Protein backbone atom coordinates (compact mmCIF):
# COMPACT_ATOMS: atom_id res chain seq x y z
CA UNK A 1 0.00 0.00 0.00
CA UNK A 2 1.36 3.47 -0.81
CA UNK A 3 1.97 5.82 2.09
CA UNK A 4 -0.56 8.65 2.28
CA UNK A 5 0.51 12.08 3.52
CA UNK A 6 -1.54 15.10 4.62
CA UNK A 7 0.32 18.20 3.44
CA UNK A 8 -2.71 20.09 2.16
CA UNK A 9 -6.45 19.38 2.03
CA UNK A 10 -5.98 18.33 -1.59
CA UNK A 11 -4.20 15.14 -0.45
CA UNK A 12 -7.59 13.64 0.43
CA UNK A 13 -10.59 13.42 -1.88
CA UNK A 14 -13.78 15.34 -0.98
CA UNK A 15 -15.41 11.98 -0.06
CA UNK A 16 -12.49 11.01 2.20
CA UNK A 17 -12.58 14.41 3.90
CA UNK A 18 -16.31 14.19 4.53
CA UNK A 19 -16.02 10.68 5.97
CA UNK A 20 -13.14 11.87 8.17
CA UNK A 21 -15.16 14.81 9.57
CA UNK A 22 -18.10 12.55 10.42
CA UNK A 23 -15.69 10.09 12.05
CA UNK A 24 -14.29 12.96 14.15
CA UNK A 25 -17.80 13.53 15.54
CA UNK A 26 -17.99 9.81 16.44
CA UNK A 27 -14.54 9.80 18.07
CA UNK A 28 -15.61 12.80 20.18
CA UNK A 29 -18.62 10.79 21.37
CA UNK A 30 -16.45 7.77 22.16
CA UNK A 31 -14.20 9.94 24.31
CA UNK A 32 -17.15 11.74 25.97
CA UNK A 33 -18.66 8.32 26.83
CA UNK A 34 -15.39 7.42 28.56
CA UNK A 35 -14.90 4.43 26.23
CA UNK A 36 -11.37 3.20 25.64
CA UNK A 37 -10.37 2.92 21.97
CA UNK A 38 -6.70 2.22 21.32
CA UNK A 39 -6.12 1.52 17.63
CA UNK A 40 -2.53 2.85 17.75
CA UNK A 41 -1.16 0.79 20.63
CA UNK A 42 2.66 0.78 20.59
CA UNK A 43 2.79 3.24 17.69
CA UNK A 44 4.94 6.35 17.88
CA UNK A 45 4.45 9.82 16.41
CA UNK A 46 7.40 12.16 15.92
CA UNK A 47 6.34 15.79 16.35
CA UNK A 48 8.78 18.30 14.83
CA UNK A 49 8.07 21.87 15.92
CA UNK A 50 10.11 24.70 14.39
CA UNK A 51 7.47 27.23 15.54
CA UNK A 52 5.55 27.62 18.81
CA UNK A 53 2.27 25.82 19.51
CA UNK A 54 -0.29 25.15 22.20
CA UNK A 55 -3.30 23.54 20.45
CA UNK A 56 -1.41 21.53 17.86
CA UNK A 57 1.05 20.04 20.31
CA UNK A 58 -1.51 19.26 23.00
CA UNK A 59 -4.06 17.79 20.57
CA UNK A 60 -1.60 15.50 18.78
CA UNK A 61 0.14 14.42 21.97
CA UNK A 62 -3.12 13.81 23.85
CA UNK A 63 -4.64 12.12 20.78
CA UNK A 64 -1.75 9.66 20.47
CA UNK A 65 -1.94 8.86 24.21
CA UNK A 66 -5.72 8.31 24.04
CA UNK A 67 -5.21 6.00 21.03
CA UNK A 68 -2.76 3.90 23.08
CA UNK A 69 0.34 5.24 21.32
CA UNK A 70 3.10 7.68 22.16
CA UNK A 71 4.28 11.05 20.84
CA UNK A 72 7.83 12.44 20.82
CA UNK A 73 8.35 16.21 20.90
CA UNK A 74 11.35 17.17 18.76
CA UNK A 75 12.59 20.73 18.76
CA UNK A 76 15.27 22.00 16.36
CA UNK A 77 17.04 23.49 19.40
CA UNK A 78 18.06 20.08 20.66
CA UNK A 79 18.02 17.82 17.61
CA UNK A 80 20.41 17.78 14.64
CA UNK A 81 17.64 19.39 12.56
CA UNK A 82 18.65 22.70 14.09
CA UNK A 83 22.31 22.10 13.22
CA UNK A 84 21.70 21.66 9.52
CA UNK A 85 21.30 17.89 9.05
CA UNK A 86 19.60 17.59 5.64
CA UNK A 87 15.81 17.12 5.69
CA UNK A 88 16.21 14.09 3.40
CA UNK A 89 18.52 12.32 5.88
CA UNK A 90 16.39 13.30 8.88
CA UNK A 91 13.30 11.93 7.13
CA UNK A 92 14.96 8.58 6.41
CA UNK A 93 16.16 8.22 9.99
CA UNK A 94 13.03 9.43 11.83
CA UNK A 95 10.65 7.48 9.59
CA UNK A 96 12.65 4.29 10.17
CA UNK A 97 11.86 4.48 13.90
CA UNK A 98 8.45 6.16 14.09
CA UNK A 99 5.04 5.34 12.57
CA UNK A 100 3.88 8.85 11.68
CA UNK A 101 5.54 12.28 11.59
CA UNK A 102 3.97 15.68 12.22
CA UNK A 103 5.86 18.84 11.19
CA UNK A 104 5.29 22.52 11.95
CA UNK A 105 7.76 24.65 10.04
CA UNK A 106 8.27 27.76 7.89
CA UNK A 107 8.88 26.74 4.27
CA UNK A 108 6.22 24.46 2.77
CA UNK A 109 8.97 22.77 0.71
CA UNK A 110 10.32 21.33 3.96
CA UNK A 111 7.23 19.18 4.55
CA UNK A 112 7.20 18.14 0.88
CA UNK A 113 10.87 17.13 0.98
CA UNK A 114 10.36 15.29 4.26
CA UNK A 115 7.34 13.42 2.87
CA UNK A 116 9.21 12.48 -0.31
CA UNK A 117 11.86 10.77 1.83
CA UNK A 118 9.60 9.28 4.51
CA UNK A 119 8.41 5.69 4.75
CA UNK A 120 5.54 6.73 7.02
CA UNK A 121 2.71 9.29 6.76
CA UNK A 122 3.72 12.94 7.16
CA UNK A 123 1.23 15.52 8.47
CA UNK A 124 1.56 19.27 7.89
CA UNK A 125 0.92 20.89 11.25
CA UNK A 126 1.32 24.41 9.76
CA UNK A 127 3.69 25.95 7.26
CA UNK A 128 3.94 29.54 6.01
CA UNK A 129 1.55 28.48 3.22
CA UNK A 130 -1.06 26.10 4.70
CA UNK A 131 -2.65 24.87 7.94
CA UNK A 132 -4.84 21.93 6.85
CA UNK A 133 -5.28 20.33 10.31
CA UNK A 134 -7.05 23.46 11.52
CA UNK A 135 -9.52 23.18 8.65
CA UNK A 136 -10.47 19.65 9.69
CA UNK A 137 -11.45 21.03 13.10
CA UNK A 138 -13.24 24.02 11.57
CA UNK A 139 -15.27 21.83 9.21
CA UNK A 140 -16.21 19.51 12.10
CA UNK A 141 -17.26 22.52 14.18
CA UNK A 142 -19.49 23.92 11.43
CA UNK A 143 -21.09 20.49 10.93
CA UNK A 144 -21.84 20.19 14.65
CA UNK A 145 -23.31 23.69 14.95
CA UNK A 146 -25.05 24.20 11.62
CA UNK A 147 -24.99 20.95 9.59
CA UNK A 148 -23.34 20.43 6.19
CA UNK A 149 -21.26 23.34 4.88
CA UNK A 150 -21.80 22.37 1.21
CA UNK A 151 -23.50 25.23 -0.63
CA UNK A 152 -23.01 27.73 2.22
CA UNK A 153 -21.10 31.02 2.12
CA UNK A 154 -17.98 31.60 4.24
CA UNK A 155 -16.19 34.92 4.78
CA UNK A 156 -12.48 35.27 5.52
CA UNK A 157 -11.52 38.65 6.99
CA UNK A 158 -7.90 39.79 7.24
CA UNK A 159 -4.55 38.49 6.07
CA UNK A 160 -4.31 36.25 2.99
CA UNK A 161 -2.14 33.88 5.02
CA UNK A 162 -1.68 30.13 5.58
CA UNK A 163 -5.17 29.81 7.12
CA UNK A 164 -6.74 31.77 4.28
CA UNK A 165 -5.02 29.47 1.75
CA UNK A 166 -6.38 26.42 3.54
CA UNK A 167 -9.85 28.00 3.47
CA UNK A 168 -9.50 28.35 -0.31
CA UNK A 169 -8.67 24.63 -0.55
CA UNK A 170 -11.57 23.85 1.79
CA UNK A 171 -13.98 25.85 -0.40
CA UNK A 172 -13.05 23.54 -3.26
CA UNK A 173 -13.05 20.26 -1.31
CA UNK A 174 -16.14 20.91 0.83
CA UNK A 175 -17.97 22.84 -1.91
CA UNK A 176 -18.75 26.26 -0.42
CA UNK A 177 -18.45 29.87 -1.57
CA UNK A 178 -15.61 31.91 -0.04
CA UNK A 179 -15.69 35.72 0.23
CA UNK A 180 -12.34 37.17 1.25
CA UNK A 181 -11.85 40.71 2.59
CA UNK A 182 -8.21 41.79 2.75
CA UNK A 183 -6.37 45.09 2.37
CA UNK A 184 -4.34 45.67 -0.79
CA UNK A 185 -0.94 44.02 -0.51
CA UNK A 186 -2.23 41.28 1.83
CA UNK A 187 -4.19 39.14 -0.63
CA UNK A 188 -3.81 35.36 -0.73
CA UNK A 189 -1.65 33.66 -3.37
CA UNK A 190 -2.81 34.87 -6.80
CA UNK A 191 -2.47 31.48 -8.53
CA UNK A 192 -4.43 29.71 -5.81
CA UNK A 193 -7.20 32.31 -6.06
CA UNK A 194 -7.23 32.08 -9.87
CA UNK A 195 -7.41 28.28 -9.76
CA UNK A 196 -10.51 28.54 -7.55
CA UNK A 197 -12.10 31.62 -9.12
CA UNK A 198 -15.39 29.74 -9.55
CA UNK A 199 -15.93 29.90 -5.77
CA UNK A 200 -13.52 32.51 -4.35
CA UNK A 201 -14.12 36.29 -4.54
CA UNK A 202 -11.90 39.05 -3.11
CA UNK A 203 -13.53 42.15 -1.59
CA UNK A 204 -11.94 45.35 -0.32
CA UNK A 205 -14.19 45.86 2.72
CA UNK A 206 -15.31 43.46 5.45
CA UNK A 207 -18.87 44.89 5.21
CA UNK A 208 -19.23 43.78 1.57
CA UNK A 209 -17.62 40.40 2.26
CA UNK A 210 -19.91 39.35 5.15
CA UNK A 211 -23.15 39.80 3.17
CA UNK A 212 -25.01 36.49 2.86
CA UNK A 213 -22.39 34.68 4.92
CA UNK A 214 -22.97 31.73 7.30
CA UNK A 215 -19.46 31.59 8.77
CA UNK A 216 -17.08 34.47 9.49
CA UNK A 217 -13.42 33.59 10.10
CA UNK A 218 -10.36 35.64 10.93
CA UNK A 219 -6.79 35.15 12.16
CA UNK A 220 -3.94 37.27 13.53
CA UNK A 221 -2.62 40.09 11.34
CA UNK A 222 1.02 39.08 11.88
CA UNK A 223 1.68 35.34 11.72
CA UNK A 224 4.58 33.50 13.32
CA UNK A 225 7.74 34.72 11.61
CA UNK A 226 6.24 38.17 10.86
CA UNK A 227 6.60 39.63 14.36
CA UNK A 228 8.71 42.52 13.07
CA UNK A 229 5.87 43.63 10.76
CA UNK A 230 3.36 43.86 13.65
CA UNK A 231 3.15 47.68 13.78
CA UNK A 232 3.00 48.14 10.01
CA UNK A 233 0.30 45.45 9.78
CA UNK A 234 -1.80 47.04 12.55
CA UNK A 235 -1.96 50.13 10.33
CA UNK A 236 -2.74 48.22 7.15
CA UNK A 237 -5.54 46.20 8.79
CA UNK A 238 -7.36 49.13 10.40
CA UNK A 239 -11.09 48.54 9.91
CA UNK A 240 -10.70 44.76 9.56
CA UNK A 241 -11.67 43.86 13.13
CA UNK A 242 -14.49 41.31 13.54
CA UNK A 243 -17.09 42.72 15.95
CA UNK A 244 -20.68 41.82 16.91
CA UNK A 245 -21.80 44.77 14.71
CA UNK A 246 -20.02 43.31 11.69
CA UNK A 247 -21.54 39.87 12.42
CA UNK A 248 -24.99 41.54 12.45
CA UNK A 249 -24.51 42.24 8.72
CA UNK A 250 -24.04 38.53 7.91
CA UNK A 251 -26.82 35.88 7.84
CA UNK A 252 -28.86 35.77 11.06
CA UNK A 253 -27.54 32.26 11.93
CA UNK A 254 -23.88 33.09 11.14
CA UNK A 255 -21.17 31.82 13.50
CA UNK A 256 -17.63 33.05 14.16
CA UNK A 257 -14.38 31.06 14.15
CA UNK A 258 -10.73 31.87 14.84
CA UNK A 259 -7.96 29.25 14.90
CA UNK A 260 -6.44 30.96 17.99
CA UNK A 261 -4.34 32.33 19.55
CA UNK A 262 -6.39 35.55 19.21
CA UNK A 263 -5.30 39.13 19.74
CA UNK A 264 -8.34 40.78 21.34
CA UNK A 265 -8.63 44.38 20.20
CA UNK A 266 -6.83 43.69 16.91
CA UNK A 267 -8.39 41.23 14.42
CA UNK A 268 -11.26 40.46 16.84
CA UNK A 269 -12.90 42.52 19.57
CA UNK A 270 -13.04 41.21 23.13
CA UNK A 271 -16.88 41.24 22.96
CA UNK A 272 -16.84 39.11 19.81
CA UNK A 273 -14.75 36.40 21.46
CA UNK A 274 -17.45 36.06 24.14
CA UNK A 275 -20.44 36.61 21.83
CA UNK A 276 -22.90 33.67 21.64
CA UNK A 277 -22.11 33.42 17.90
CA UNK A 278 -18.44 32.66 18.68
CA UNK A 279 -17.57 28.93 18.60
CA UNK A 280 -13.81 29.36 18.95
CA UNK A 281 -13.38 27.10 21.97
CA UNK A 282 -15.39 24.25 20.45
CA UNK A 283 -13.25 24.76 17.38
CA UNK A 284 -10.06 24.49 19.46
CA UNK A 285 -11.27 21.29 21.20
CA UNK A 286 -12.14 19.76 17.85
CA UNK A 287 -8.45 19.82 16.90
CA UNK A 288 -8.18 16.76 19.14
CA UNK A 289 -11.08 14.82 17.63
CA UNK A 290 -10.45 15.78 13.99
CA UNK A 291 -6.75 14.88 14.18
CA UNK A 292 -7.55 11.54 15.83
CA UNK A 293 -9.78 10.86 12.83
CA UNK A 294 -6.88 11.86 10.57
CA UNK A 295 -4.44 9.55 12.39
CA UNK A 296 -6.92 6.68 12.16
CA UNK A 297 -7.40 7.37 8.43
CA UNK A 298 -3.66 7.46 7.71
CA UNK A 299 -2.52 4.66 10.02
CA UNK A 300 -5.28 2.10 10.51
CA UNK A 301 -6.13 0.17 7.35
N1 LIG B 1 -4.51 27.04 15.99
C1 LIG B 1 -3.28 26.55 16.24
O1 LIG B 1 -2.67 25.88 15.41
O2 LIG B 1 -2.82 26.81 17.50
P1 LIG B 1 -1.35 26.56 18.06
O3 LIG B 1 -0.43 27.50 17.34
O4 LIG B 1 -1.46 26.83 19.52
O5 LIG B 1 -0.97 25.12 17.78
N1 LIG C 1 -1.56 32.37 10.77
C1 LIG C 1 -1.11 31.98 12.09
C2 LIG C 1 -1.84 30.73 12.55
C3 LIG C 1 -1.47 30.27 13.94
C4 LIG C 1 -2.14 29.00 14.33
C5 LIG C 1 0.39 31.76 12.07
O1 LIG C 1 0.90 31.17 11.10
O2 LIG C 1 1.07 32.19 12.99
PDB file of N, CA and C and ligand atoms in Angstrom, residues 49 52-57 104 125-126 131 134 224 259-261 287, ligand 1:
ATOM      1  N   UNK A  49       8.584  20.498  15.807  1.00  0.00           N
ATOM      2  CA  UNK A  49       8.070  21.871  15.922  1.00  0.00           C
ATOM      3  C   UNK A  49       9.190  22.877  15.733  1.00  0.00           C
ATOM      4  N   UNK A  52       6.272  27.866  17.553  1.00  0.00           N
ATOM      5  CA  UNK A  52       5.548  27.621  18.810  1.00  0.00           C
ATOM      6  C   UNK A  52       4.185  26.987  18.554  1.00  0.00           C
ATOM      7  N   UNK A  53       3.618  26.409  19.616  1.00  0.00           N
ATOM      8  CA  UNK A  53       2.273  25.824  19.506  1.00  0.00           C
ATOM      9  C   UNK A  53       1.719  25.492  20.878  1.00  0.00           C
ATOM     10  N   UNK A  54       0.423  25.690  21.038  1.00  0.00           N
ATOM     11  CA  UNK A  54      -0.294  25.146  22.197  1.00  0.00           C
ATOM     12  C   UNK A  54      -1.255  24.063  21.707  1.00  0.00           C
ATOM     13  N   UNK A  55      -2.257  24.462  20.898  1.00  0.00           N
ATOM     14  CA  UNK A  55      -3.301  23.536  20.455  1.00  0.00           C
ATOM     15  C   UNK A  55      -2.764  22.348  19.673  1.00  0.00           C
ATOM     16  N   UNK A  56      -1.869  22.605  18.742  1.00  0.00           N
ATOM     17  CA  UNK A  56      -1.413  21.526  17.861  1.00  0.00           C
ATOM     18  C   UNK A  56      -0.620  20.494  18.656  1.00  0.00           C
ATOM     19  N   UNK A  57       0.253  20.980  19.513  1.00  0.00           N
ATOM     20  CA  UNK A  57       1.047  20.038  20.312  1.00  0.00           C
ATOM     21  C   UNK A  57       0.163  19.238  21.251  1.00  0.00           C
ATOM     22  N   UNK A 104       5.676  21.099  12.018  1.00  0.00           N
ATOM     23  CA  UNK A 104       5.294  22.517  11.946  1.00  0.00           C
ATOM     24  C   UNK A 104       6.561  23.288  11.614  1.00  0.00           C
ATOM     25  N   UNK A 125       1.545  20.288  10.076  1.00  0.00           N
ATOM     26  CA  UNK A 125       0.923  20.890  11.253  1.00  0.00           C
ATOM     27  C   UNK A 125       1.078  22.410  11.236  1.00  0.00           C
ATOM     28  N   UNK A 126       1.230  22.985  10.076  1.00  0.00           N
ATOM     29  CA  UNK A 126       1.320  24.414   9.758  1.00  0.00           C
ATOM     30  C   UNK A 126       2.659  24.722   9.080  1.00  0.00           C
ATOM     31  N   UNK A 131      -2.403  25.453   6.611  1.00  0.00           N
ATOM     32  CA  UNK A 131      -2.649  24.869   7.942  1.00  0.00           C
ATOM     33  C   UNK A 131      -3.856  23.912   7.837  1.00  0.00           C
ATOM     34  N   UNK A 134      -6.088  22.532  10.931  1.00  0.00           N
ATOM     35  CA  UNK A 134      -7.050  23.465  11.518  1.00  0.00           C
ATOM     36  C   UNK A 134      -8.382  23.416  10.761  1.00  0.00           C
ATOM     37  N   UNK A 224       3.274  33.863  12.776  1.00  0.00           N
ATOM     38  CA  UNK A 224       4.584  33.504  13.320  1.00  0.00           C
ATOM     39  C   UNK A 224       5.646  33.697  12.235  1.00  0.00           C
ATOM     40  N   UNK A 259      -8.773  30.441  14.567  1.00  0.00           N
ATOM     41  CA  UNK A 259      -7.961  29.255  14.900  1.00  0.00           C
ATOM     42  C   UNK A 259      -7.277  29.393  16.254  1.00  0.00           C
ATOM     43  N   UNK A 260      -7.128  30.637  16.744  1.00  0.00           N
ATOM     44  CA  UNK A 260      -6.444  30.964  17.991  1.00  0.00           C
ATOM     45  C   UNK A 260      -4.937  30.652  17.846  1.00  0.00           C
ATOM     46  N   UNK A 261      -4.051  31.311  18.547  1.00  0.00           N
ATOM     47  CA  UNK A 261      -4.335  32.330  19.550  1.00  0.00           C
ATOM     48  C   UNK A 261      -4.874  33.626  18.919  1.00  0.00           C
ATOM     49  N   UNK A 287      -9.766  20.209  17.431  1.00  0.00           N
ATOM     50  CA  UNK A 287      -8.451  19.821  16.902  1.00  0.00           C
ATOM     51  C   UNK A 287      -8.132  18.394  17.345  1.00  0.00           C
TER      52      UNK A 287
HETATM   53  N1  LIG B   1      -4.511  27.044  15.993  1.00  0.00           N
HETATM   54  C1  LIG B   1      -3.283  26.547  16.242  1.00  0.00           C
HETATM   55  O1  LIG B   1      -2.670  25.875  15.408  1.00  0.00           O
HETATM   56  O2  LIG B   1      -2.823  26.808  17.496  1.00  0.00           O
HETATM   57  P1  LIG B   1      -1.353  26.557  18.059  1.00  0.00           P
HETATM   58  O3  LIG B   1      -0.428  27.496  17.345  1.00  0.00           O
HETATM   59  O4  LIG B   1      -1.465  26.831  19.520  1.00  0.00           O
HETATM   60  O5  LIG B   1      -0.970  25.124  17.780  1.00  0.00           O
END
